[in-house]
Amino acid sequence: MHQERVQNFFVVPRNTEKLFLFGVLLALDSFLYVFTYLPLRILFACGCAVTSSFHTRVFRRTHFYDLMVAVIMAVGTTVLWYVDMSRVYHSIRGQAMIKLYVLFTMIEIFDRLFSSLGQDVLDSLYYTAKYHPRRVTRMFLDFAVAIIYVVLHSLLLFAQVVTLNVAVNSSNTSLLTLLLSNNFAELKSSVFKKFEEQNLFQISCSDIVERFKLITIIGLIWLQSSTQDVAYGTSMVMVAEMLIDWLKHAFITKFNQLPPTLYSKFITILCRDLTGWKSEDTILDHTHHVSKRLGLMSLPLACVVLRMVSKALADVPIKLMSPSGILVTVAFFLCLAAFKALLSLVLMIYACKSGRLDDTRPKSPQSVHHHESIQRYKC
């Protein structure tokens, strides 16, 4: 028995990384939807709006929702465009270390609060546009709330990017050490609590989203700074994040006597969300189910990425509105769409051929269906 506990303690990191790798790829697939399929849906909606005067019932309610999402993203990106990053950077850099630690902690807390609220806000806007389009006042309020939410969450994520950029670029390593210690505070607040299987599943989904956001933020920092200058700091942040996740899940499973095979069940749940297994809800596409399960809000993060990339492209000698610039943009979009389609295909093939959709597979005492019924992540 004791040998099995020790063995399980060292097996958990391997199982968690399998889950995190699959979850991060799912999050990437959902995130790329905003830059590939969503623009095509918006263009198609614009075309349907133009031709609706000639053909009846061409412009559908889902098209109207796509146009509202386009406006929401445009407003969020425009607001970020007028934020002076250099001024924010030097303002944060001039603060005391303890203030930066408190700021970074507050950003992480509010990020989770906004993420839990954002899905309900966008779902409310979708259902109002689809099922109650004549309630103009309700739709206007939902639309206004969605804009305010995306703008505030985008500003929060932008501040997180700048704060981490200050930490990894600072010559004072104590600042980076102070921010890394925040991860150990998370370890302290997690391992000494009682967790059931469904609680561990929620924590795993949250860790997947946190891992994906951290990878995205590090990529944006590399885009803004020289990779050689920030390589040490960003690698330290990433290694610390992985180490804390390993220790946290290893001790949670140890103290609560949970088997490491649970993480395989969690992958099964995500596979079923990906394929829409026995799901009658077809709100948009499979990425919506996965995003809602993980708690990933793509629109605010997409606004931050668009702002950072557009500012970086402003220094490129090729003008985007020139013929060569348009050609490069279209080629890049096609490559990105092809990569997204390939990634979706690979994930779908894995989900279908791994046997995780088969009801005859053996289950642990608490069924997979019990986790699928968790209201917070239920699609």
Coordinates of C-alpha atoms in Angstrom, one line a residue:
M1 CA 0.0 0.0 0.0
H2 CA 2.7 2.5 0.9
Q3 CA 4.7 1.6 -2.2
E4 CA 1.7 2.2 -4.3
R5 CA 1.1 5.6 -2.7
V6 CA 4.7 6.6 -3.5
Q7 CA 4.4 5.3 -7.0
N8 CA 1.2 7.2 -7.6
F9 CA 2.8 10.4 -6.2
F10 CA 5.4 10.2 -9.0
V11 CA 3.0 9.1 -11.7
V12 CA 0.6 12.1 -11.2
P13 CA 3.0 14.6 -12.9
R14 CA 3.1 12.5 -16.0
N15 CA -0.7 12.1 -16.1
T16 CA -1.3 15.7 -15.5
E17 CA 1.0 16.7 -18.4
K18 CA -0.9 14.4 -20.7
L19 CA -4.1 16.1 -19.7
F20 CA -2.5 19.6 -19.9
L21 CA -1.0 18.9 -23.3
F22 CA -4.4 17.8 -24.7
G23 CA -6.2 20.6 -23.0
V24 CA -3.8 23.3 -24.2
L25 CA -4.2 22.0 -27.8
L26 CA -8.0 22.2 -27.3
A27 CA -7.6 25.7 -26.0
L28 CA -5.4 26.6 -29.0
D29 CA -8.0 25.2 -31.4
S30 CA -10.8 27.2 -29.7
F31 CA -8.6 30.3 -29.7
L32 CA -7.7 30.0 -33.4
Y33 CA -11.4 29.9 -34.2
V34 CA -11.5 33.7 -33.5
F35 CA -8.8 34.4 -36.1
T36 CA -9.9 31.9 -38.8
Y37 CA -13.5 30.8 -38.9
L38 CA -15.0 33.8 -37.1
P39 CA -13.8 36.3 -39.8
L40 CA -15.3 34.0 -42.5
R41 CA -18.6 33.9 -40.6
I42 CA -18.5 37.7 -40.3
L43 CA -17.9 38.1 -44.0
F44 CA -20.6 35.7 -44.8
A45 CA -23.0 37.6 -42.5
C46 CA -22.1 40.8 -44.2
G47 CA -22.9 39.2 -47.6
C48 CA -26.2 37.9 -46.3
A49 CA -27.1 41.3 -44.9
V50 CA -26.4 42.9 -48.3
T51 CA -28.4 40.3 -50.3
S52 CA -31.3 40.1 -47.7
S53 CA -33.1 42.9 -49.6
F54 CA -33.3 40.6 -52.7
H55 CA -33.8 37.2 -51.1
T56 CA -36.0 36.6 -48.1
R57 CA -34.8 34.7 -45.0
V58 CA -31.1 34.9 -46.1
F59 CA -30.0 37.0 -43.1
R60 CA -30.4 34.8 -40.1
R61 CA -30.3 35.6 -36.4
T62 CA -26.9 33.9 -36.0
H63 CA -25.6 36.2 -38.6
F64 CA -26.7 39.2 -36.5
Y65 CA -24.9 37.7 -33.5
D66 CA -21.7 37.3 -35.6
L67 CA -21.9 41.0 -36.6
M68 CA -22.3 42.0 -32.9
V69 CA -19.2 39.9 -32.0
A70 CA -17.3 41.7 -34.7
V71 CA -18.3 45.1 -33.3
I72 CA -17.4 43.9 -29.8
M73 CA -13.9 42.8 -30.9
A74 CA -13.4 46.0 -32.9
V75 CA -14.3 48.2 -29.8
G76 CA -12.0 46.1 -27.5
T77 CA -9.1 46.3 -29.9
T78 CA -9.5 50.0 -30.6
V79 CA -9.5 50.8 -26.9
L80 CA -6.3 48.8 -26.4
W81 CA -4.8 50.6 -29.4
Y82 CA -5.0 53.9 -27.7
V83 CA -3.3 52.6 -24.5
D84 CA 0.3 53.7 -24.5
M85 CA 2.2 50.6 -23.6
S86 CA 5.5 52.3 -22.9
R87 CA 3.9 54.7 -20.5
V88 CA 2.1 51.8 -18.7
Y89 CA 5.4 49.8 -18.7
H90 CA 7.4 52.6 -17.1
S91 CA 4.6 53.4 -14.7
I92 CA 4.5 49.8 -13.4
R93 CA 8.3 49.5 -13.4
G94 CA 8.6 52.5 -11.1
Q95 CA 6.4 51.0 -8.4
A96 CA 7.7 49.2 -5.4
M97 CA 8.1 45.5 -5.5
I98 CA 5.5 44.8 -2.9
K99 CA 3.0 46.9 -4.9
L100 CA 3.8 44.9 -8.1
Y101 CA 3.3 41.7 -6.2
V102 CA -0.1 42.9 -5.0
L103 CA -1.0 44.1 -8.5
F104 CA -0.1 40.8 -10.1
T105 CA -2.1 38.9 -7.5
M106 CA -5.1 41.1 -8.0
I107 CA -4.9 40.7 -11.8
E108 CA -5.0 36.9 -11.5
I109 CA -8.0 37.1 -9.1
F110 CA -10.0 39.4 -11.3
D111 CA -9.0 37.4 -14.4
R112 CA -10.7 34.4 -12.9
L113 CA -13.7 36.4 -11.9
F114 CA -14.1 38.0 -15.3
S115 CA -13.7 34.6 -17.0
S116 CA -16.5 33.1 -14.9
L117 CA -18.8 36.0 -15.8
G118 CA -17.8 36.4 -19.4
Q119 CA -19.3 33.1 -20.7
D120 CA -22.7 34.0 -19.2
V121 CA -22.6 37.4 -20.7
L122 CA -21.9 36.2 -24.3
D123 CA -24.3 33.3 -24.0
S124 CA -27.0 35.8 -22.8
L125 CA -26.3 37.9 -25.9
Y126 CA -26.5 34.9 -28.2
Y127 CA -29.8 33.6 -26.8
T128 CA -31.4 37.0 -26.9
A129 CA -30.3 37.5 -30.6
K130 CA -31.5 34.1 -31.6
Y131 CA -34.7 33.5 -29.6
H132 CA -35.8 37.0 -28.6
P133 CA -34.7 39.4 -31.4
R134 CA -37.8 41.6 -31.0
R135 CA -36.7 42.5 -27.4
V136 CA -34.7 45.5 -28.6
T137 CA -34.1 46.9 -25.1
R138 CA -32.9 43.6 -23.8
M139 CA -30.6 43.0 -26.7
F140 CA -29.2 46.5 -26.4
L141 CA -28.5 45.9 -22.7
D142 CA -26.8 42.5 -23.4
F143 CA -24.8 44.1 -26.2
A144 CA -23.6 47.0 -24.0
V145 CA -22.7 44.6 -21.1
A146 CA -20.8 42.4 -23.5
I147 CA -18.8 45.4 -24.8
I148 CA -18.0 46.6 -21.3
Y149 CA -17.0 43.1 -20.3
V150 CA -14.7 42.5 -23.2
V151 CA -13.1 46.0 -22.8
L152 CA -12.4 45.6 -19.1
H153 CA -11.2 42.0 -19.4
S154 CA -8.9 43.0 -22.3
L155 CA -7.4 45.8 -20.3
L156 CA -6.9 43.4 -17.4
L157 CA -5.0 40.9 -19.6
F158 CA -3.1 43.8 -21.2
A159 CA -1.9 44.8 -17.7
Q160 CA -0.9 41.2 -17.0
V161 CA 1.2 41.1 -20.1
V162 CA 2.9 44.4 -19.2
T163 CA 3.5 43.4 -15.5
L164 CA 5.1 40.1 -16.5
N165 CA 7.1 41.9 -19.1
V166 CA 8.4 44.3 -16.4
A167 CA 9.3 41.3 -14.2
V168 CA 11.3 39.3 -16.9
N169 CA 13.0 42.5 -18.2
S170 CA 14.0 43.8 -14.8
S171 CA 17.7 43.7 -13.8
N172 CA 16.5 43.1 -10.3
T173 CA 15.9 39.4 -10.0
S174 CA 14.1 39.8 -6.7
L175 CA 11.1 41.1 -8.6
L176 CA 10.9 38.0 -10.6
T177 CA 11.4 35.9 -7.5
L178 CA 8.6 37.7 -5.8
L179 CA 6.2 37.0 -8.6
L180 CA 7.3 33.4 -8.7
S181 CA 6.5 33.1 -5.0
N182 CA 2.9 33.8 -5.9
N183 CA 2.7 30.3 -7.4
F184 CA 3.8 28.8 -4.1
A185 CA 1.0 30.7 -2.3
E186 CA -1.3 29.0 -4.7
L187 CA 0.2 25.7 -3.7
K188 CA -0.4 26.5 0.0
S189 CA -4.0 27.4 -0.6
S190 CA -4.8 24.2 -2.5
V191 CA -3.1 21.1 -1.1
F192 CA -4.5 21.3 2.4
K193 CA -8.1 21.3 1.4
K194 CA -10.5 18.4 0.9
F195 CA -11.2 17.7 -2.8
E196 CA -13.6 15.4 -4.5
E197 CA -13.2 14.2 -8.1
Q198 CA -15.3 16.9 -9.6
N199 CA -13.3 19.6 -7.7
L200 CA -10.1 18.2 -9.1
F201 CA -11.6 18.3 -12.5
Q202 CA -12.5 22.0 -12.1
I203 CA -9.0 22.8 -10.9
S204 CA -7.5 20.9 -13.8
C205 CA -9.6 22.9 -16.3
S206 CA -8.5 26.1 -14.6
D207 CA -4.8 25.1 -14.7
I208 CA -5.2 24.2 -18.4
V209 CA -6.5 27.7 -19.2
E210 CA -3.8 29.3 -17.0
R211 CA -1.1 27.3 -18.8
F212 CA -2.5 28.4 -22.2
K213 CA -2.7 32.0 -21.2
L214 CA 0.8 32.0 -19.8
I215 CA 2.2 30.5 -23.1
T216 CA 0.3 33.2 -25.1
I217 CA 1.6 36.0 -22.8
I218 CA 5.2 34.7 -23.1
G219 CA 4.8 34.7 -26.9
L220 CA 3.6 38.3 -26.8
I221 CA 6.6 39.3 -24.6
W222 CA 8.9 37.6 -27.1
L223 CA 7.2 39.6 -29.8
Q224 CA 7.8 42.9 -28.0
S225 CA 11.3 42.2 -26.7
S226 CA 14.4 40.5 -27.9
T227 CA 14.1 36.8 -27.3
Q228 CA 17.6 36.5 -25.9
D229 CA 16.9 39.2 -23.3
V230 CA 13.8 37.6 -21.9
A231 CA 14.6 33.9 -22.5
Y232 CA 15.9 33.4 -18.9
G233 CA 13.0 35.2 -17.2
T234 CA 10.2 33.6 -19.3
S235 CA 11.7 30.1 -18.9
M236 CA 11.9 30.5 -15.2
V237 CA 8.2 31.5 -15.1
M238 CA 7.2 28.6 -17.2
V239 CA 9.3 26.1 -15.3
A240 CA 7.9 27.4 -12.0
E241 CA 4.4 27.1 -13.3
M242 CA 4.9 23.5 -14.4
L243 CA 6.6 22.6 -11.1
I244 CA 3.9 24.1 -9.0
D245 CA 1.2 22.3 -11.0
W246 CA 3.0 18.9 -10.5
L247 CA 3.4 19.4 -6.8
K248 CA -0.2 20.7 -6.4
H249 CA -1.8 17.8 -8.2
A250 CA 0.5 15.2 -6.6
F251 CA -0.3 16.3 -3.1
I252 CA -4.0 16.8 -3.8
T253 CA -4.3 13.2 -5.0
K254 CA -2.2 12.0 -2.1
F255 CA -4.1 13.7 0.7
N256 CA -7.5 12.9 -0.8
Q257 CA -6.6 9.4 -1.9
L258 CA -7.5 10.0 -5.5
P259 CA -6.1 7.6 -8.1
P260 CA -3.9 9.0 -10.9
T261 CA -6.2 7.4 -13.5
L262 CA -8.7 10.2 -12.9
Y263 CA -6.8 12.4 -15.4
S264 CA -7.5 9.9 -18.1
K265 CA -11.2 10.3 -17.3
F266 CA -10.8 14.0 -17.6
I267 CA -9.4 13.6 -21.1
T268 CA -12.4 11.5 -21.9
I269 CA -14.8 14.3 -20.9
L270 CA -12.9 16.8 -23.0
C271 CA -12.9 14.4 -26.0
R272 CA -16.7 14.1 -25.7
D273 CA -17.0 17.9 -25.6
L274 CA -14.9 18.1 -28.6
T275 CA -17.0 15.7 -30.6
G276 CA -20.3 16.8 -29.3
W277 CA -20.9 13.3 -28.0
K278 CA -24.6 12.9 -27.1
S279 CA -25.1 16.7 -27.1
E280 CA -28.2 18.3 -28.4
D281 CA -26.9 21.8 -27.9
T282 CA -25.5 23.2 -31.2
I283 CA -25.1 26.8 -30.2
L284 CA -22.2 27.6 -32.5
D285 CA -19.6 24.8 -33.0
H286 CA -17.5 22.3 -31.1
T287 CA -15.1 25.0 -29.9
H288 CA -17.9 26.6 -27.9
H289 CA -18.4 23.4 -25.9
V290 CA -14.7 23.1 -25.2
S291 CA -14.3 26.7 -24.2
K292 CA -17.2 26.6 -21.9
R293 CA -16.0 23.4 -20.2
L294 CA -12.5 24.8 -19.7
G295 CA -13.6 28.3 -18.9
L296 CA -11.6 29.9 -21.7
M297 CA -12.7 33.3 -22.8
S298 CA -11.1 33.9 -26.2
L299 CA -12.4 37.3 -27.2
P300 CA -10.6 39.4 -24.6
L301 CA -7.3 37.5 -25.2
A302 CA -7.8 37.9 -28.9
C303 CA -8.2 41.6 -28.6
V304 CA -4.8 41.8 -26.7
V305 CA -3.1 39.6 -29.3
L306 CA -4.5 41.8 -32.2
R307 CA -3.3 44.9 -30.4
M308 CA 0.2 43.6 -29.8
V309 CA 0.6 42.1 -33.3
S310 CA -0.8 45.2 -35.1
K311 CA 1.6 47.4 -33.1
A312 CA 4.5 45.1 -34.0
L313 CA 3.5 45.1 -37.7
A314 CA 3.5 48.9 -37.7
D315 CA 7.3 48.7 -37.8
V316 CA 7.4 46.3 -40.7
P317 CA 8.7 47.9 -43.9
I318 CA 5.9 46.3 -45.9
K319 CA 2.7 48.4 -45.9
L320 CA -0.4 46.2 -45.2
M321 CA -2.6 48.1 -47.6
S322 CA -0.2 47.8 -50.5
P323 CA -0.6 44.9 -53.0
S324 CA 2.3 43.0 -51.5
G325 CA 1.0 43.6 -48.0
I326 CA -2.5 42.3 -48.9
L327 CA -1.0 39.3 -50.6
V328 CA 1.1 38.5 -47.5
T329 CA -1.9 39.0 -45.2
V330 CA -4.1 36.7 -47.3
A331 CA -1.3 34.0 -47.5
F332 CA -0.8 34.2 -43.7
F333 CA -4.6 33.9 -43.1
L334 CA -4.8 30.9 -45.4
C335 CA -1.9 29.2 -43.6
L336 CA -3.4 29.9 -40.2
A337 CA -6.8 28.6 -41.3
A338 CA -5.1 25.4 -42.7
F339 CA -3.3 24.9 -39.5
K340 CA -6.5 25.3 -37.5
A341 CA -8.3 22.9 -39.7
L342 CA -5.4 20.4 -39.4
L343 CA -5.3 20.8 -35.6
S344 CA -9.1 20.3 -35.4
L345 CA -8.9 17.2 -37.6
V346 CA -6.0 15.6 -35.5
L347 CA -7.8 16.3 -32.2
M348 CA -11.1 14.9 -33.6
I349 CA -9.3 11.7 -34.9
Y350 CA -7.7 11.2 -31.6
A351 CA -11.0 11.6 -29.7
C352 CA -12.8 9.2 -32.0
K353 CA -10.1 6.5 -32.3
S354 CA -8.9 6.5 -28.7
G355 CA -11.9 4.6 -27.6
R356 CA -13.0 7.3 -25.2
L357 CA -16.4 7.7 -26.8
D358 CA -17.3 4.0 -26.1
D359 CA -19.8 3.5 -23.3
T360 CA -18.4 0.0 -22.7
R361 CA -15.1 1.3 -21.4
P362 CA -14.6 0.5 -17.7
K363 CA -15.4 3.4 -15.3
S364 CA -14.4 4.2 -11.8
P365 CA -17.0 4.3 -9.0
Q366 CA -17.9 7.9 -9.8
S367 CA -19.0 7.8 -13.5
V368 CA -17.7 10.1 -16.1
H369 CA -21.3 11.3 -16.6
H370 CA -21.2 12.7 -13.0
H371 CA -18.4 15.1 -14.1
E372 CA -20.2 15.9 -17.3
S373 CA -23.2 17.1 -15.2
I374 CA -21.2 19.8 -13.3
Q375 CA -23.3 22.9 -13.8
R376 CA -20.4 25.3 -13.9
Y377 CA -18.9 23.7 -17.0
K378 CA -21.9 22.0 -18.5
C379 CA -22.5 23.0 -22.1

